[in-house]
PDB file of C-alpha atoms in Angstrom:
ATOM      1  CA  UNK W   1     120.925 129.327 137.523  1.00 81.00           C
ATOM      2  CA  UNK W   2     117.722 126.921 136.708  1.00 81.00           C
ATOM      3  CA  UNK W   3     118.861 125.429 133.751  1.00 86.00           C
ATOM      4  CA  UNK W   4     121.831 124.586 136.107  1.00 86.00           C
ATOM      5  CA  UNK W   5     120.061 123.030 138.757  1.00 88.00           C
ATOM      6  CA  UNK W   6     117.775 121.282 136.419  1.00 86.00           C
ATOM      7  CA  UNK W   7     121.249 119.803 134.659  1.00 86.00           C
ATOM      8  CA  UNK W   8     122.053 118.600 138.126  1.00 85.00           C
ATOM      9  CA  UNK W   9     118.695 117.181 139.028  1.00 88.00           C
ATOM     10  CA  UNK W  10     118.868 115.257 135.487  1.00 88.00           C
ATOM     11  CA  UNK W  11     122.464 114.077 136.015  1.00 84.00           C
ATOM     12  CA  UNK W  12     121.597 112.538 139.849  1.00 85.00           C
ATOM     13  CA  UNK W  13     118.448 110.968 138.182  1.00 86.00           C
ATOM     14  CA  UNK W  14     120.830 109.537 135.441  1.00 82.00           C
ATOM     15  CA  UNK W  15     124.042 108.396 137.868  1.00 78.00           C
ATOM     16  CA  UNK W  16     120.686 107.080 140.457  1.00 82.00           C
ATOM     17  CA  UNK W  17     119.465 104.657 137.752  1.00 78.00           C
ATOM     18  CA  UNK W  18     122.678 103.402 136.657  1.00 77.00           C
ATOM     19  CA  UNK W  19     123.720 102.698 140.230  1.00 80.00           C
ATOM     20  CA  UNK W  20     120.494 100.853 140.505  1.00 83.00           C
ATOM     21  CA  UNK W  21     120.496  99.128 137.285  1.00 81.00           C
ATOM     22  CA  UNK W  22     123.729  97.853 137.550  1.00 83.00           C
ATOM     23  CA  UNK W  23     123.056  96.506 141.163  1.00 87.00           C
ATOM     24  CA  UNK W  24     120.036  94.748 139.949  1.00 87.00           C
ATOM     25  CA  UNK W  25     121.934  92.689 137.075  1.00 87.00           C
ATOM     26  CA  UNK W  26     124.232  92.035 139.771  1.00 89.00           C
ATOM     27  CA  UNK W  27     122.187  90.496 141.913  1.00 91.00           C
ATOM     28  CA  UNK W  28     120.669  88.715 139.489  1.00 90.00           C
ATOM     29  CA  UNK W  29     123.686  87.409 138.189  1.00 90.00           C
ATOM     30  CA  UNK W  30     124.792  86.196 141.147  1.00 92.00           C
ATOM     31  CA  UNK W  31     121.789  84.443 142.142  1.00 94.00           C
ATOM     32  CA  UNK W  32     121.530  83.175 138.839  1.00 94.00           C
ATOM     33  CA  UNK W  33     125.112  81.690 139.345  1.00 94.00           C
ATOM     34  CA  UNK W  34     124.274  80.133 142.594  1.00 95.00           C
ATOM     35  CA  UNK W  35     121.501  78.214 141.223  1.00 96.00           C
ATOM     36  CA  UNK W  36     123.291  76.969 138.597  1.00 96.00           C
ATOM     37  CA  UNK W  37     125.493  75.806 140.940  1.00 96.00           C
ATOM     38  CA  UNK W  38     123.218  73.774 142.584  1.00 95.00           C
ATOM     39  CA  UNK W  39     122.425  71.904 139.491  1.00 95.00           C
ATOM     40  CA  UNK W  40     126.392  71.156 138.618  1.00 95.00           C
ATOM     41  CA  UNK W  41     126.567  69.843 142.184  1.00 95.00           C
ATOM     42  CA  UNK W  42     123.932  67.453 142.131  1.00 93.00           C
ATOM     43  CA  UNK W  43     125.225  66.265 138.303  1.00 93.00           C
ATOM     44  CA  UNK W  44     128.968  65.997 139.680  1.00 93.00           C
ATOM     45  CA  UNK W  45     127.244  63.726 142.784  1.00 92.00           C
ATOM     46  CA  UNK W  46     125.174  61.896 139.887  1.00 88.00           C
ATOM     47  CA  UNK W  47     121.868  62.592 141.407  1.00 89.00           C
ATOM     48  CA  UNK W  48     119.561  63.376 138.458  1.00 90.00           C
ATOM     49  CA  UNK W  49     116.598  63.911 140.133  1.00 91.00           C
ATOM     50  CA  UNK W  50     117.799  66.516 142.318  1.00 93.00           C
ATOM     51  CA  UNK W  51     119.574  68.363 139.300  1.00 92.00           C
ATOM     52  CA  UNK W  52     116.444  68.637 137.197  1.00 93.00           C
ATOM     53  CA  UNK W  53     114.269  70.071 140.440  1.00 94.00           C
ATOM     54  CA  UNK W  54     117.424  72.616 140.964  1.00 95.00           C
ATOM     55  CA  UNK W  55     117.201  73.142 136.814  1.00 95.00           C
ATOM     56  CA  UNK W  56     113.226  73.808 137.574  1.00 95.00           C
ATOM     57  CA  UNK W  57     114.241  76.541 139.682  1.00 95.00           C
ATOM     58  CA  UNK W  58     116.710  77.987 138.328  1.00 95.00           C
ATOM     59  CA  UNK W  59     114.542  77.879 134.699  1.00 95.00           C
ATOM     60  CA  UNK W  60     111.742  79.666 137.176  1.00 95.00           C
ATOM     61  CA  UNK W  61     114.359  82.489 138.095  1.00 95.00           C
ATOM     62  CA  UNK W  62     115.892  83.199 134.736  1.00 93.00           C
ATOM     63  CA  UNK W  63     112.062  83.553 133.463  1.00 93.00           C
ATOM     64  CA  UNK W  64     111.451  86.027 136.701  1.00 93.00           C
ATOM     65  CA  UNK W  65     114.876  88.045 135.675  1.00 90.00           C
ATOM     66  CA  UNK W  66     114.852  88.060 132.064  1.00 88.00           C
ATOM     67  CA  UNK W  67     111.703  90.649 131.109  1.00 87.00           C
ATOM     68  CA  UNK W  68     114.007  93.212 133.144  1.00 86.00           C
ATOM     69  CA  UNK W  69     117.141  92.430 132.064  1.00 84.00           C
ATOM     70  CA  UNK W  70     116.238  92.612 128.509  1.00 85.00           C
ATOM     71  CA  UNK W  71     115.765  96.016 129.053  1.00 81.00           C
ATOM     72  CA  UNK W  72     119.589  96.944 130.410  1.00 78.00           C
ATOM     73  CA  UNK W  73     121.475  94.551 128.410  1.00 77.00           C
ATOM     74  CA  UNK W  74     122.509  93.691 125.192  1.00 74.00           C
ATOM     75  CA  UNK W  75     120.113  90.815 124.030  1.00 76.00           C
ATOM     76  CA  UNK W  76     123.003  89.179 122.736  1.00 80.00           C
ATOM     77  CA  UNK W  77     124.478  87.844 125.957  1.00 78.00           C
ATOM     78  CA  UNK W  78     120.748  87.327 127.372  1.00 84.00           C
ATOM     79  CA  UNK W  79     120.058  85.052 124.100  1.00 87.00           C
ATOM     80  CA  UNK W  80     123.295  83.310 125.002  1.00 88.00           C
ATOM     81  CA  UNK W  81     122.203  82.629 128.654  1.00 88.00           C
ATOM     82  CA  UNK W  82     118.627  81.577 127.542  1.00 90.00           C
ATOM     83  CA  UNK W  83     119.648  78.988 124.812  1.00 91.00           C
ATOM     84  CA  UNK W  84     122.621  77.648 127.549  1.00 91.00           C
ATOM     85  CA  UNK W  85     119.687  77.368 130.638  1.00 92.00           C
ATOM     86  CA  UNK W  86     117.382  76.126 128.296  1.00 91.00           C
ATOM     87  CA  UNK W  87     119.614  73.027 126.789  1.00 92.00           C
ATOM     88  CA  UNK W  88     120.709  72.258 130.474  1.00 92.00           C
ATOM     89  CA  UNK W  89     117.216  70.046 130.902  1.00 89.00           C
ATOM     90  CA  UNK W  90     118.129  68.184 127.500  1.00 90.00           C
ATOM     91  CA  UNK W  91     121.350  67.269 128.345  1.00 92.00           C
ATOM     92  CA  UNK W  92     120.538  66.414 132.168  1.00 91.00           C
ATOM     93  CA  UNK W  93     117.780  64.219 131.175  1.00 87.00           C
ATOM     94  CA  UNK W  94     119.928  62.125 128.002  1.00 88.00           C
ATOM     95  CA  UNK W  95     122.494  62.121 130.369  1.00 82.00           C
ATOM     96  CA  UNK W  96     125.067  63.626 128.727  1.00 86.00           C
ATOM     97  CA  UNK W  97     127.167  65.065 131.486  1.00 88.00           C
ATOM     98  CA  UNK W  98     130.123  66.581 129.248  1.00 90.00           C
ATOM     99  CA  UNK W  99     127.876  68.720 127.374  1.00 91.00           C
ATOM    100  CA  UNK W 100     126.239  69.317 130.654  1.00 92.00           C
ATOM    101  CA  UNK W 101     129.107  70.671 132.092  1.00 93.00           C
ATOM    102  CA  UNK W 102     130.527  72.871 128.983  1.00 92.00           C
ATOM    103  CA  UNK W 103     127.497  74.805 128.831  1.00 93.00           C
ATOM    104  CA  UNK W 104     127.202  74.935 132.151  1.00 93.00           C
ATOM    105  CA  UNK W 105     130.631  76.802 132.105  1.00 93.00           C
ATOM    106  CA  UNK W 106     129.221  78.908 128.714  1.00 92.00           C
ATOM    107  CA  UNK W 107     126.084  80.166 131.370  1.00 93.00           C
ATOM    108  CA  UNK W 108     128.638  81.224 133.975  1.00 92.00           C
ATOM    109  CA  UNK W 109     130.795  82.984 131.705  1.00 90.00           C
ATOM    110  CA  UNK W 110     127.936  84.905 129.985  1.00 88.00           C
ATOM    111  CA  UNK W 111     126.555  85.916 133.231  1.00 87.00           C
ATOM    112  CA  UNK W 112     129.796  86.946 134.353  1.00 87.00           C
ATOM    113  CA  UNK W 113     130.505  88.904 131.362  1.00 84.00           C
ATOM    114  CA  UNK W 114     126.822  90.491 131.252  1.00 79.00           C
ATOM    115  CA  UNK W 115     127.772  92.597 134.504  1.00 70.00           C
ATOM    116  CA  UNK W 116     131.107  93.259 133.804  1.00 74.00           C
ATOM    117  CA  UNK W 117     130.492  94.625 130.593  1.00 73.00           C
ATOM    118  CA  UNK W 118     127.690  96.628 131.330  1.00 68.00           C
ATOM    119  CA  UNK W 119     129.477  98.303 135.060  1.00 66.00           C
ATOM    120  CA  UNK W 120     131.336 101.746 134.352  1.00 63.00           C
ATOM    121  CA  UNK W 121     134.188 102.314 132.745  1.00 57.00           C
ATOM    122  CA  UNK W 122     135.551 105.353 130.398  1.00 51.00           C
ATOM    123  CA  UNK W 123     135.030 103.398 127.524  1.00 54.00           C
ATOM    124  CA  UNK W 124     131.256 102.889 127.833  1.00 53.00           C
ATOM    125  CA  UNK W 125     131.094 107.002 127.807  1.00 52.00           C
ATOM    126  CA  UNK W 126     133.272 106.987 124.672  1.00 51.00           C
TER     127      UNK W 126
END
């Protein structure tokens, strides 16, 4: 009867952290995604000084959210995220508002796809 009720204390502890993990990278995600946001609006209106303070905050949130998130995901999709945020300043400062804009749309997609691969399904048990 112990070893049972220690199984179910370790199983709560298990299903409690991924409930909490998983609402932490989506939180993160999604603010993430509304600062980016932010940025692609002031670069669609043209106004480059306002897109590189958004970029400056949004940079300053990815660098608060990474150290954690490195630990729950696969660093593949964070490296993706980090070399996309990090280019954004290059391309809004040469002006270059295509590339801006495609990897823009690579940063949403990764952060989409960083939560969605990571929530539960039967084939992460498997």
């Amino acid at each position: 009867m112990k070893r049972l009720i220690l199984c179910a204390i370790i199983g709560a502890l298990l299903a409690g952290s991924s409930v909490l993990s998983l609402r932490y990278m989506r939180t993160s995600c999604d603010q993430l995604t509304g600062q980016l946001e932010k940025v692609v609006l002031q670069m669609q209106a043209g106004d480059k000084e306002k897109a590189l303070a958004y970029y400056q905050e949004l940079a300053a949130l990815w660098e608060e959210k990474e150290p954690l998130l490195e630990l729950m995901i696969r660093h593949q999709h964070l490296d993706e995220a980090a070399v996309g945020i990090r280019a954004l300043s290059a391309y809004i400062s040469h002006d270059s508002p295509v590339l801006f804009f495609a990897e823009a749309d690579k940063i949403r997609f990764c952060l989409r796809d960083i939560w969605e691969k990571e929530t539960f399904s039967l084939e992460n048990l498997l």
